Amino acid sequence: SQTIHQWPATLVQPVGSPLSLECTVEGTSNPNLYWYRQAAGRGLQLLFYSVGIGQISSEVPQNLSASRPQDRQFILSSKKLLLSDSGFYLCAWSRGTGLNTEAFFGQGTRLTVV
Amino acid sequence: QKEVEQDPGPLSVPEGAIVSLNCTYSNSAFQYFMWYRQYSRKGPELLMYTYSSGNKEDGRFTAQVDKSSKYISLFIRDSQPSDSATYLCAMSGFDSWGKLQFGAGTQVVVTP
């Protein structure tokens, strides 16, 4: 079976500090990978998605970047965090296009920028 | 106007009642529809997935899609306190690379 791991679960970082969140998927190959952000009381907003190693598409211009160094590894980064970067960050994977578009989520990282 | 509209609630129901949730959407390109359940401080868990108009049933859950009205619903029968969570609708179009558009989520509280 497939599993998705995301860490850390909670993170408190000062403004201006760097960020690195990691996500790995097990039990599947060539997944599509996604980073979503969820603000308090709101739905999920897609930040980045990747259909293969080194292939990153950004949905929203922002202070964040993403990388996919390996097939099942997805990393969310920032060089200098802003207060507005606080939120609940979720990594997800899906099998691909067409009839297999449902996404499966990790347990999330709650980031507080202080 | 948001592409996906969902009443945030909260929706409070007594144990054993039917929970009725719905979303409306404006983009006729959406072909695939999902419902997720999210407990507090956890990642969303996929409950139902459908890609055709009509009803799909799985245990106590029934998902309903009406593409002509751009309206989807989720019904939970015999609700339990453990069903208390936020329910998110999500949808995507064909060849969208699995990118999902989410509703804001409806908070459901089932009281014993």
JSON list of C-alpha atoms in Angstrom, two decimals:
[
{"chain": "A", "resi": 1, "resn": "SER", "atom": "CA", "xyz": [0.00, 0.00, 0.00]},
{"chain": "A", "resi": 2, "resn": "GLN", "atom": "CA", "xyz": [1.02, 3.59, -0.52]},
{"chain": "A", "resi": 3, "resn": "THR", "atom": "CA", "xyz": [1.99, 5.88, 2.32]},
{"chain": "A", "resi": 4, "resn": "ILE", "atom": "CA", "xyz": [3.01, 9.51, 2.47]},
{"chain": "A", "resi": 5, "resn": "HIS", "atom": "CA", "xyz": [5.26, 10.95, 5.12]},
{"chain": "A", "resi": 6, "resn": "GLN", "atom": "CA", "xyz": [5.57, 14.61, 5.92]},
{"chain": "A", "resi": 7, "resn": "TRP", "atom": "CA", "xyz": [7.68, 16.27, 8.58]},
{"chain": "A", "resi": 8, "resn": "PRO", "atom": "CA", "xyz": [7.98, 18.03, 10.88]},
{"chain": "A", "resi": 9, "resn": "ALA", "atom": "CA", "xyz": [4.43, 18.10, 12.27]},
{"chain": "A", "resi": 10, "resn": "THR", "atom": "CA", "xyz": [4.89, 21.46, 13.95]},
{"chain": "A", "resi": 11, "resn": "LEU", "atom": "CA", "xyz": [7.39, 24.23, 13.37]},
{"chain": "A", "resi": 12, "resn": "VAL", "atom": "CA", "xyz": [7.89, 27.67, 14.88]},
{"chain": "A", "resi": 13, "resn": "GLN", "atom": "CA", "xyz": [10.31, 29.86, 12.97]},
{"chain": "A", "resi": 14, "resn": "PRO", "atom": "CA", "xyz": [11.36, 33.51, 13.30]},
{"chain": "A", "resi": 15, "resn": "VAL", "atom": "CA", "xyz": [10.75, 35.98, 10.51]},
{"chain": "A", "resi": 16, "resn": "GLY", "atom": "CA", "xyz": [13.63, 36.00, 8.05]},
{"chain": "A", "resi": 17, "resn": "SER", "atom": "CA", "xyz": [14.75, 32.44, 8.79]},
{"chain": "A", "resi": 18, "resn": "PRO", "atom": "CA", "xyz": [14.94, 29.72, 6.11]},
{"chain": "A", "resi": 19, "resn": "LEU", "atom": "CA", "xyz": [12.44, 26.89, 5.73]},
{"chain": "A", "resi": 20, "resn": "SER", "atom": "CA", "xyz": [12.66, 23.33, 4.52]},
{"chain": "A", "resi": 21, "resn": "LEU", "atom": "CA", "xyz": [9.71, 20.94, 4.67]},
{"chain": "A", "resi": 22, "resn": "GLU", "atom": "CA", "xyz": [10.10, 17.43, 3.34]},
{"chain": "A", "resi": 23, "resn": "CYS", "atom": "CA", "xyz": [7.63, 14.92, 1.98]},
{"chain": "A", "resi": 24, "resn": "THR", "atom": "CA", "xyz": [8.21, 11.37, 0.77]},
{"chain": "A", "resi": 25, "resn": "VAL", "atom": "CA", "xyz": [5.87, 8.82, -0.77]},
{"chain": "A", "resi": 26, "resn": "GLU", "atom": "CA", "xyz": [6.27, 5.06, -0.51]},
{"chain": "A", "resi": 27, "resn": "GLY", "atom": "CA", "xyz": [4.68, 2.22, -2.42]},
{"chain": "A", "resi": 28, "resn": "THR", "atom": "CA", "xyz": [4.24, 3.91, -5.79]},
{"chain": "A", "resi": 29, "resn": "SER", "atom": "CA", "xyz": [6.37, 5.24, -8.61]},
{"chain": "A", "resi": 30, "resn": "ASN", "atom": "CA", "xyz": [6.07, 8.34, -10.80]},
{"chain": "A", "resi": 31, "resn": "PRO", "atom": "CA", "xyz": [3.47, 10.00, -8.58]},
{"chain": "A", "resi": 32, "resn": "ASN", "atom": "CA", "xyz": [2.28, 13.51, -9.15]},
{"chain": "A", "resi": 33, "resn": "LEU", "atom": "CA", "xyz": [3.23, 15.51, -6.06]},
{"chain": "A", "resi": 34, "resn": "TYR", "atom": "CA", "xyz": [1.63, 18.63, -4.62]},
{"chain": "A", "resi": 35, "resn": "TRP", "atom": "CA", "xyz": [2.10, 21.23, -1.92]},
{"chain": "A", "resi": 36, "resn": "TYR", "atom": "CA", "xyz": [-1.06, 22.86, -0.58]},
{"chain": "A", "resi": 37, "resn": "ARG", "atom": "CA", "xyz": [-1.49, 25.50, 2.09]},
{"chain": "A", "resi": 38, "resn": "GLN", "atom": "CA", "xyz": [-4.53, 25.81, 4.31]},
{"chain": "A", "resi": 39, "resn": "ALA", "atom": "CA", "xyz": [-5.20, 29.07, 6.13]},
{"chain": "A", "resi": 40, "resn": "ALA", "atom": "CA", "xyz": [-7.30, 28.92, 9.29]},
{"chain": "A", "resi": 41, "resn": "GLY", "atom": "CA", "xyz": [-10.94, 28.15, 8.48]},
{"chain": "A", "resi": 42, "resn": "ARG", "atom": "CA", "xyz": [-10.32, 28.08, 4.77]},
{"chain": "A", "resi": 43, "resn": "GLY", "atom": "CA", "xyz": [-9.98, 25.53, 2.02]},
{"chain": "A", "resi": 44, "resn": "LEU", "atom": "CA", "xyz": [-6.76, 24.31, 0.53]},
{"chain": "A", "resi": 45, "resn": "GLN", "atom": "CA", "xyz": [-4.79, 26.41, -1.91]},
{"chain": "A", "resi": 46, "resn": "LEU", "atom": "CA", "xyz": [-2.46, 24.69, -4.34]},
{"chain": "A", "resi": 47, "resn": "LEU", "atom": "CA", "xyz": [1.07, 26.11, -4.18]},
{"chain": "A", "resi": 48, "resn": "PHE", "atom": "CA", "xyz": [3.18, 23.78, -6.35]},
{"chain": "A", "resi": 49, "resn": "TYR", "atom": "CA", "xyz": [2.81, 20.58, -8.28]},
{"chain": "A", "resi": 50, "resn": "SER", "atom": "CA", "xyz": [5.26, 18.24, -9.93]},
{"chain": "A", "resi": 51, "resn": "VAL", "atom": "CA", "xyz": [4.75, 15.54, -12.55]},
{"chain": "A", "resi": 52, "resn": "GLY", "atom": "CA", "xyz": [8.35, 14.29, -12.50]},
{"chain": "A", "resi": 53, "resn": "ILE", "atom": "CA", "xyz": [11.86, 14.73, -11.13]},
{"chain": "A", "resi": 54, "resn": "GLY", "atom": "CA", "xyz": [13.01, 18.32, -11.49]},
{"chain": "A", "resi": 55, "resn": "GLN", "atom": "CA", "xyz": [9.64, 19.41, -12.95]},
{"chain": "A", "resi": 56, "resn": "ILE", "atom": "CA", "xyz": [7.96, 22.03, -10.77]},
{"chain": "A", "resi": 57, "resn": "SER", "atom": "CA", "xyz": [5.00, 24.24, -11.58]},
{"chain": "A", "resi": 58, "resn": "SER", "atom": "CA", "xyz": [4.02, 27.14, -9.37]},
{"chain": "A", "resi": 59, "resn": "GLU", "atom": "CA", "xyz": [0.39, 28.05, -9.00]},
{"chain": "A", "resi": 60, "resn": "VAL", "atom": "CA", "xyz": [0.73, 31.13, -6.82]},
{"chain": "A", "resi": 61, "resn": "PRO", "atom": "CA", "xyz": [3.57, 33.68, -6.85]},
{"chain": "A", "resi": 62, "resn": "GLN", "atom": "CA", "xyz": [5.03, 33.86, -3.39]},
{"chain": "A", "resi": 63, "resn": "ASN", "atom": "CA", "xyz": [7.98, 33.66, -1.10]},
{"chain": "A", "resi": 64, "resn": "LEU", "atom": "CA", "xyz": [8.24, 29.88, -1.39]},
{"chain": "A", "resi": 65, "resn": "SER", "atom": "CA", "xyz": [9.87, 27.43, -3.77]},
{"chain": "A", "resi": 66, "resn": "ALA", "atom": "CA", "xyz": [9.68, 23.69, -4.30]},
{"chain": "A", "resi": 67, "resn": "SER", "atom": "CA", "xyz": [12.05, 21.02, -5.53]},
{"chain": "A", "resi": 68, "resn": "ARG", "atom": "CA", "xyz": [11.81, 17.35, -6.46]},
{"chain": "A", "resi": 69, "resn": "PRO", "atom": "CA", "xyz": [15.28, 15.83, -6.24]},
{"chain": "A", "resi": 70, "resn": "GLN", "atom": "CA", "xyz": [14.02, 12.24, -6.37]},
{"chain": "A", "resi": 71, "resn": "ASP", "atom": "CA", "xyz": [10.95, 10.53, -7.79]},
{"chain": "A", "resi": 72, "resn": "ARG", "atom": "CA", "xyz": [9.16, 10.23, -4.46]},
{"chain": "A", "resi": 73, "resn": "GLN", "atom": "CA", "xyz": [10.59, 13.23, -2.60]},
{"chain": "A", "resi": 74, "resn": "PHE", "atom": "CA", "xyz": [9.14, 16.72, -2.61]},
{"chain": "A", "resi": 75, "resn": "ILE", "atom": "CA", "xyz": [10.60, 19.65, -0.70]},
{"chain": "A", "resi": 76, "resn": "LEU", "atom": "CA", "xyz": [9.10, 23.04, 0.12]},
{"chain": "A", "resi": 77, "resn": "SER", "atom": "CA", "xyz": [11.59, 25.81, 0.87]},
{"chain": "A", "resi": 78, "resn": "SER", "atom": "CA", "xyz": [11.97, 29.45, 1.63]},
{"chain": "A", "resi": 79, "resn": "LYS", "atom": "CA", "xyz": [15.11, 31.56, 1.98]},
{"chain": "A", "resi": 80, "resn": "LYS", "atom": "CA", "xyz": [13.47, 34.12, 4.28]},
{"chain": "A", "resi": 81, "resn": "LEU", "atom": "CA", "xyz": [10.14, 33.51, 5.96]},
{"chain": "A", "resi": 82, "resn": "LEU", "atom": "CA", "xyz": [7.47, 36.17, 6.24]},
{"chain": "A", "resi": 83, "resn": "LEU", "atom": "CA", "xyz": [4.72, 36.39, 8.86]},
{"chain": "A", "resi": 84, "resn": "SER", "atom": "CA", "xyz": [2.21, 35.71, 6.08]},
{"chain": "A", "resi": 85, "resn": "ASP", "atom": "CA", "xyz": [3.84, 32.31, 5.44]},
{"chain": "A", "resi": 86, "resn": "SER", "atom": "CA", "xyz": [2.23, 30.96, 8.61]},
{"chain": "A", "resi": 87, "resn": "GLY", "atom": "CA", "xyz": [-0.28, 28.21, 7.91]},
{"chain": "A", "resi": 88, "resn": "PHE", "atom": "CA", "xyz": [-0.90, 24.51, 7.60]},
{"chain": "A", "resi": 89, "resn": "TYR", "atom": "CA", "xyz": [1.15, 22.96, 4.80]},
{"chain": "A", "resi": 90, "resn": "LEU", "atom": "CA", "xyz": [0.03, 19.73, 3.22]},
{"chain": "A", "resi": 91, "resn": "CYS", "atom": "CA", "xyz": [1.85, 17.45, 0.84]},
{"chain": "A", "resi": 92, "resn": "ALA", "atom": "CA", "xyz": [-0.21, 15.19, -1.41]},
{"chain": "A", "resi": 93, "resn": "TRP", "atom": "CA", "xyz": [0.25, 12.66, -4.20]},
{"chain": "A", "resi": 94, "resn": "SER", "atom": "CA", "xyz": [-1.89, 11.29, -6.99]},
{"chain": "A", "resi": 95, "resn": "ARG", "atom": "CA", "xyz": [-1.45, 8.67, -9.67]},
{"chain": "A", "resi": 96, "resn": "GLY", "atom": "CA", "xyz": [-1.88, 10.99, -12.62]},
{"chain": "A", "resi": 97, "resn": "THR", "atom": "CA", "xyz": [-4.43, 12.31, -15.05]},
{"chain": "A", "resi": 98, "resn": "GLY", "atom": "CA", "xyz": [-7.77, 11.12, -16.38]},
{"chain": "A", "resi": 99, "resn": "LEU", "atom": "CA", "xyz": [-9.68, 8.86, -14.02]},
{"chain": "A", "resi": 100, "resn": "ASN", "atom": "CA", "xyz": [-6.99, 8.82, -11.36]},
{"chain": "A", "resi": 101, "resn": "THR", "atom": "CA", "xyz": [-7.10, 12.34, -10.08]},
{"chain": "A", "resi": 102, "resn": "GLU", "atom": "CA", "xyz": [-7.91, 11.77, -6.45]},
{"chain": "A", "resi": 103, "resn": "ALA", "atom": "CA", "xyz": [-5.17, 12.99, -4.13]},
{"chain": "A", "resi": 104, "resn": "PHE", "atom": "CA", "xyz": [-3.91, 11.47, -0.91]},
{"chain": "A", "resi": 105, "resn": "PHE", "atom": "CA", "xyz": [-2.58, 13.76, 1.78]},
{"chain": "A", "resi": 106, "resn": "GLY", "atom": "CA", "xyz": [0.08, 13.67, 4.43]},
{"chain": "A", "resi": 107, "resn": "GLN", "atom": "CA", "xyz": [-0.62, 14.73, 7.99]},
{"chain": "A", "resi": 108, "resn": "GLY", "atom": "CA", "xyz": [0.57, 18.26, 7.45]},
{"chain": "A", "resi": 109, "resn": "THR", "atom": "CA", "xyz": [3.03, 20.71, 8.99]},
{"chain": "A", "resi": 110, "resn": "ARG", "atom": "CA", "xyz": [1.72, 23.54, 11.07]},
{"chain": "A", "resi": 111, "resn": "LEU", "atom": "CA", "xyz": [4.10, 26.46, 10.53]},
{"chain": "A", "resi": 112, "resn": "THR", "atom": "CA", "xyz": [4.03, 29.51, 12.76]},
{"chain": "A", "resi": 113, "resn": "VAL", "atom": "CA", "xyz": [6.26, 32.40, 11.81]},
{"chain": "A", "resi": 114, "resn": "VAL", "atom": "CA", "xyz": [6.95, 34.70, 14.74]},
{"chain": "B", "resi": 1, "resn": "GLN", "atom": "CA", "xyz": [-16.67, 34.57, -7.46]},
{"chain": "B", "resi": 2, "resn": "LYS", "atom": "CA", "xyz": [-14.99, 31.45, -6.14]},
{"chain": "B", "resi": 3, "resn": "GLU", "atom": "CA", "xyz": [-14.93, 28.43, -8.44]},
{"chain": "B", "resi": 4, "resn": "VAL", "atom": "CA", "xyz": [-16.19, 26.19, -5.64]},
{"chain": "B", "resi": 5, "resn": "GLU", "atom": "CA", "xyz": [-18.65, 27.41, -3.02]},
{"chain": "B", "resi": 6, "resn": "GLN", "atom": "CA", "xyz": [-19.22, 25.56, 0.25]},
{"chain": "B", "resi": 7, "resn": "ASP", "atom": "CA", "xyz": [-21.04, 26.74, 3.35]},
{"chain": "B", "resi": 8, "resn": "PRO", "atom": "CA", "xyz": [-18.52, 26.76, 6.22]},
{"chain": "B", "resi": 9, "resn": "GLY", "atom": "CA", "xyz": [-21.13, 25.94, 8.87]},
{"chain": "B", "resi": 10, "resn": "PRO", "atom": "CA", "xyz": [-20.87, 24.89, 11.63]},
{"chain": "B", "resi": 11, "resn": "LEU", "atom": "CA", "xyz": [-23.56, 22.29, 11.09]},
{"chain": "B", "resi": 12, "resn": "SER", "atom": "CA", "xyz": [-24.75, 20.70, 14.31]},
{"chain": "B", "resi": 13, "resn": "VAL", "atom": "CA", "xyz": [-26.84, 17.52, 14.26]},
{"chain": "B", "resi": 14, "resn": "PRO", "atom": "CA", "xyz": [-27.90, 14.99, 16.91]},
{"chain": "B", "resi": 15, "resn": "GLU", "atom": "CA", "xyz": [-26.41, 11.52, 16.85]},
{"chain": "B", "resi": 16, "resn": "GLY", "atom": "CA", "xyz": [-28.25, 9.24, 14.42]},
{"chain": "B", "resi": 17, "resn": "ALA", "atom": "CA", "xyz": [-29.43, 12.05, 12.14]},
{"chain": "B", "resi": 18, "resn": "ILE", "atom": "CA", "xyz": [-28.58, 12.39, 8.47]},
{"chain": "B", "resi": 19, "resn": "VAL", "atom": "CA", "xyz": [-25.87, 14.93, 7.68]},
{"chain": "B", "resi": 20, "resn": "SER", "atom": "CA", "xyz": [-26.37, 16.73, 4.38]},
{"chain": "B", "resi": 21, "resn": "LEU", "atom": "CA", "xyz": [-23.48, 18.66, 2.84]},
{"chain": "B", "resi": 22, "resn": "ASN", "atom": "CA", "xyz": [-23.21, 20.34, -0.52]},
{"chain": "B", "resi": 23, "resn": "CYS", "atom": "CA", "xyz": [-21.04, 22.37, -2.85]},
{"chain": "B", "resi": 24, "resn": "THR", "atom": "CA", "xyz": [-21.73, 24.35, -5.97]},
{"chain": "B", "resi": 25, "resn": "TYR", "atom": "CA", "xyz": [-19.24, 25.10, -8.70]},
{"chain": "B", "resi": 26, "resn": "SER", "atom": "CA", "xyz": [-19.03, 27.39, -11.67]},
{"chain": "B", "resi": 27, "resn": "ASN", "atom": "CA", "xyz": [-16.45, 25.72, -13.92]},
{"chain": "B", "resi": 28, "resn": "SER", "atom": "CA", "xyz": [-18.13, 23.30, -16.33]},
{"chain": "B", "resi": 29, "resn": "ALA", "atom": "CA", "xyz": [-14.71, 21.74, -17.03]},
{"chain": "B", "resi": 30, "resn": "PHE", "atom": "CA", "xyz": [-14.78, 19.98, -13.66]},
{"chain": "B", "resi": 31, "resn": "GLN", "atom": "CA", "xyz": [-15.28, 16.28, -14.25]},
{"chain": "B", "resi": 32, "resn": "TYR", "atom": "CA", "xyz": [-14.05, 14.58, -11.07]},
{"chain": "B", "resi": 33, "resn": "PHE", "atom": "CA", "xyz": [-15.48, 15.15, -7.63]},
{"chain": "B", "resi": 34, "resn": "MET", "atom": "CA", "xyz": [-14.18, 14.21, -4.22]},
{"chain": "B", "resi": 35, "resn": "TRP", "atom": "CA", "xyz": [-15.16, 14.53, -0.60]},
{"chain": "B", "resi": 36, "resn": "TYR", "atom": "CA", "xyz": [-12.53, 14.65, 2.11]},
{"chain": "B", "resi": 37, "resn": "ARG", "atom": "CA", "xyz": [-12.88, 14.47, 5.86]},
{"chain": "B", "resi": 38, "resn": "GLN", "atom": "CA", "xyz": [-10.42, 16.45, 7.97]},
{"chain": "B", "resi": 39, "resn": "TYR", "atom": "CA", "xyz": [-10.08, 16.12, 11.70]},
{"chain": "B", "resi": 40, "resn": "SER", "atom": "CA", "xyz": [-8.60, 19.02, 13.62]},
{"chain": "B", "resi": 41, "resn": "ARG", "atom": "CA", "xyz": [-4.88, 19.47, 12.97]},
{"chain": "B", "resi": 42, "resn": "LYS", "atom": "CA", "xyz": [-4.74, 16.47, 10.63]},
{"chain": "B", "resi": 43, "resn": "GLY", "atom": "CA", "xyz": [-4.43, 16.00, 6.89]},
{"chain": "B", "resi": 44, "resn": "PRO", "atom": "CA", "xyz": [-7.59, 15.46, 4.77]},
{"chain": "B", "resi": 45, "resn": "GLU", "atom": "CA", "xyz": [-8.72, 11.87, 4.29]},
{"chain": "B", "resi": 46, "resn": "LEU", "atom": "CA", "xyz": [-10.41, 10.86, 1.05]},
{"chain": "B", "resi": 47, "resn": "LEU", "atom": "CA", "xyz": [-13.98, 9.65, 1.63]},
{"chain": "B", "resi": 48, "resn": "MET", "atom": "CA", "xyz": [-15.60, 9.51, -1.78]},
{"chain": "B", "resi": 49, "resn": "TYR", "atom": "CA", "xyz": [-14.54, 9.90, -5.38]},
{"chain": "B", "resi": 50, "resn": "THR", "atom": "CA", "xyz": [-16.84, 10.02, -8.37]},
{"chain": "B", "resi": 51, "resn": "TYR", "atom": "CA", "xyz": [-16.73, 11.18, -11.95]},
{"chain": "B", "resi": 52, "resn": "SER", "atom": "CA", "xyz": [-20.26, 10.76, -13.19]},
{"chain": "B", "resi": 53, "resn": "SER", "atom": "CA", "xyz": [-23.63, 12.29, -12.44]},
{"chain": "B", "resi": 54, "resn": "GLY", "atom": "CA", "xyz": [-25.81, 10.30, -10.09]},
{"chain": "B", "resi": 55, "resn": "ASN", "atom": "CA", "xyz": [-25.33, 8.63, -6.74]},
{"chain": "B", "resi": 56, "resn": "LYS", "atom": "CA", "xyz": [-22.46, 6.62, -5.33]},
{"chain": "B", "resi": 57, "resn": "GLU", "atom": "CA", "xyz": [-22.82, 4.83, -2.04]},
{"chain": "B", "resi": 58, "resn": "ASP", "atom": "CA", "xyz": [-20.15, 3.54, 0.33]},
{"chain": "B", "resi": 59, "resn": "GLY", "atom": "CA", "xyz": [-21.37, 2.33, 3.70]},
{"chain": "B", "resi": 60, "resn": "ARG", "atom": "CA", "xyz": [-23.02, 5.24, 5.51]},
{"chain": "B", "resi": 61, "resn": "PHE", "atom": "CA", "xyz": [-21.84, 7.72, 2.89]},
{"chain": "B", "resi": 62, "resn": "THR", "atom": "CA", "xyz": [-23.62, 8.71, -0.32]},
{"chain": "B", "resi": 63, "resn": "ALA", "atom": "CA", "xyz": [-22.13, 11.12, -2.83]},
{"chain": "B", "resi": 64, "resn": "GLN", "atom": "CA", "xyz": [-24.42, 12.76, -5.33]},
{"chain": "B", "resi": 65, "resn": "VAL", "atom": "CA", "xyz": [-23.37, 14.69, -8.43]},
{"chain": "B", "resi": 66, "resn": "ASP", "atom": "CA", "xyz": [-25.59, 16.80, -10.68]},
{"chain": "B", "resi": 67, "resn": "LYS", "atom": "CA", "xyz": [-23.39, 18.15, -13.44]},
{"chain": "B", "resi": 68, "resn": "SER", "atom": "CA", "xyz": [-26.27, 19.95, -15.16]},
{"chain": "B", "resi": 69, "resn": "SER", "atom": "CA", "xyz": [-26.84, 22.04, -12.02]},
{"chain": "B", "resi": 70, "resn": "LYS", "atom": "CA", "xyz": [-23.15, 22.13, -11.04]},
{"chain": "B", "resi": 71, "resn": "TYR", "atom": "CA", "xyz": [-24.06, 20.82, -7.62]},
{"chain": "B", "resi": 72, "resn": "ILE", "atom": "CA", "xyz": [-22.63, 18.02, -5.52]},
{"chain": "B", "resi": 73, "resn": "SER", "atom": "CA", "xyz": [-23.75, 16.59, -2.20]},
{"chain": "B", "resi": 74, "resn": "LEU", "atom": "CA", "xyz": [-22.57, 14.24, 0.51]},
{"chain": "B", "resi": 75, "resn": "PHE", "atom": "CA", "xyz": [-24.98, 12.48, 2.84]},
{"chain": "B", "resi": 76, "resn": "ILE", "atom": "CA", "xyz": [-23.93, 10.72, 6.04]},
{"chain": "B", "resi": 77, "resn": "ARG", "atom": "CA", "xyz": [-26.52, 8.35, 7.47]},
{"chain": "B", "resi": 78, "resn": "ASP", "atom": "CA", "xyz": [-26.75, 7.33, 11.10]},
{"chain": "B", "resi": 79, "resn": "SER", "atom": "CA", "xyz": [-24.25, 10.01, 12.10]},
{"chain": "B", "resi": 80, "resn": "GLN", "atom": "CA", "xyz": [-21.91, 9.33, 15.00]},
{"chain": "B", "resi": 81, "resn": "PRO", "atom": "CA", "xyz": [-19.93, 11.69, 17.25]},
{"chain": "B", "resi": 82, "resn": "SER", "atom": "CA", "xyz": [-16.81, 10.37, 15.49]},
{"chain": "B", "resi": 83, "resn": "ASP", "atom": "CA", "xyz": [-18.14, 11.97, 12.28]},
{"chain": "B", "resi": 84, "resn": "SER", "atom": "CA", "xyz": [-17.51, 15.38, 13.83]},
{"chain": "B", "resi": 85, "resn": "ALA", "atom": "CA", "xyz": [-14.95, 16.94, 11.51]},
{"chain": "B", "resi": 86, "resn": "THR", "atom": "CA", "xyz": [-14.59, 19.37, 8.64]},
{"chain": "B", "resi": 87, "resn": "TYR", "atom": "CA", "xyz": [-15.76, 18.05, 5.28]},
{"chain": "B", "resi": 88, "resn": "LEU", "atom": "CA", "xyz": [-14.12, 19.42, 2.17]},
{"chain": "B", "resi": 89, "resn": "CYS", "atom": "CA", "xyz": [-15.38, 19.06, -1.37]},
{"chain": "B", "resi": 90, "resn": "ALA", "atom": "CA", "xyz": [-12.81, 19.04, -4.14]},
{"chain": "B", "resi": 91, "resn": "MET", "atom": "CA", "xyz": [-12.94, 18.78, -7.90]},
{"chain": "B", "resi": 92, "resn": "SER", "atom": "CA", "xyz": [-10.75, 18.75, -10.97]},
{"chain": "B", "resi": 93, "resn": "GLY", "atom": "CA", "xyz": [-10.96, 18.73, -14.72]},
{"chain": "B", "resi": 94, "resn": "PHE", "atom": "CA", "xyz": [-9.76, 16.23, -17.28]},
{"chain": "B", "resi": 95, "resn": "ASP", "atom": "CA", "xyz": [-6.00, 16.41, -17.86]},
{"chain": "B", "resi": 96, "resn": "SER", "atom": "CA", "xyz": [-5.61, 18.77, -14.93]},
{"chain": "B", "resi": 97, "resn": "TRP", "atom": "CA", "xyz": [-2.66, 16.74, -13.61]},
{"chain": "B", "resi": 98, "resn": "GLY", "atom": "CA", "xyz": [-4.63, 16.00, -10.48]},
{"chain": "B", "resi": 99, "resn": "LYS", "atom": "CA", "xyz": [-4.74, 19.62, -9.38]},
{"chain": "B", "resi": 100, "resn": "LEU", "atom": "CA", "xyz": [-7.74, 20.06, -7.13]},
{"chain": "B", "resi": 101, "resn": "GLN", "atom": "CA", "xyz": [-9.99, 23.02, -6.43]},
{"chain": "B", "resi": 102, "resn": "PHE", "atom": "CA", "xyz": [-11.35, 22.87, -2.90]},
{"chain": "B", "resi": 103, "resn": "GLY", "atom": "CA", "xyz": [-14.35, 24.32, -1.18]},
{"chain": "B", "resi": 104, "resn": "ALA", "atom": "CA", "xyz": [-13.78, 26.13, 2.11]},
{"chain": "B", "resi": 105, "resn": "GLY", "atom": "CA", "xyz": [-14.99, 23.11, 4.09]},
{"chain": "B", "resi": 106, "resn": "THR", "atom": "CA", "xyz": [-18.03, 22.60, 6.31]},
{"chain": "B", "resi": 107, "resn": "GLN", "atom": "CA", "xyz": [-17.53, 21.97, 10.00]},
{"chain": "B", "resi": 108, "resn": "VAL", "atom": "CA", "xyz": [-19.86, 19.25, 11.26]},
{"chain": "B", "resi": 109, "resn": "VAL", "atom": "CA", "xyz": [-20.62, 18.60, 14.93]},
{"chain": "B", "resi": 110, "resn": "VAL", "atom": "CA", "xyz": [-22.54, 15.47, 15.87]},
{"chain": "B", "resi": 111, "resn": "THR", "atom": "CA", "xyz": [-23.84, 15.71, 19.43]},
{"chain": "B", "resi": 112, "resn": "PRO", "atom": "CA", "xyz": [-24.44, 12.57, 21.53]}
]
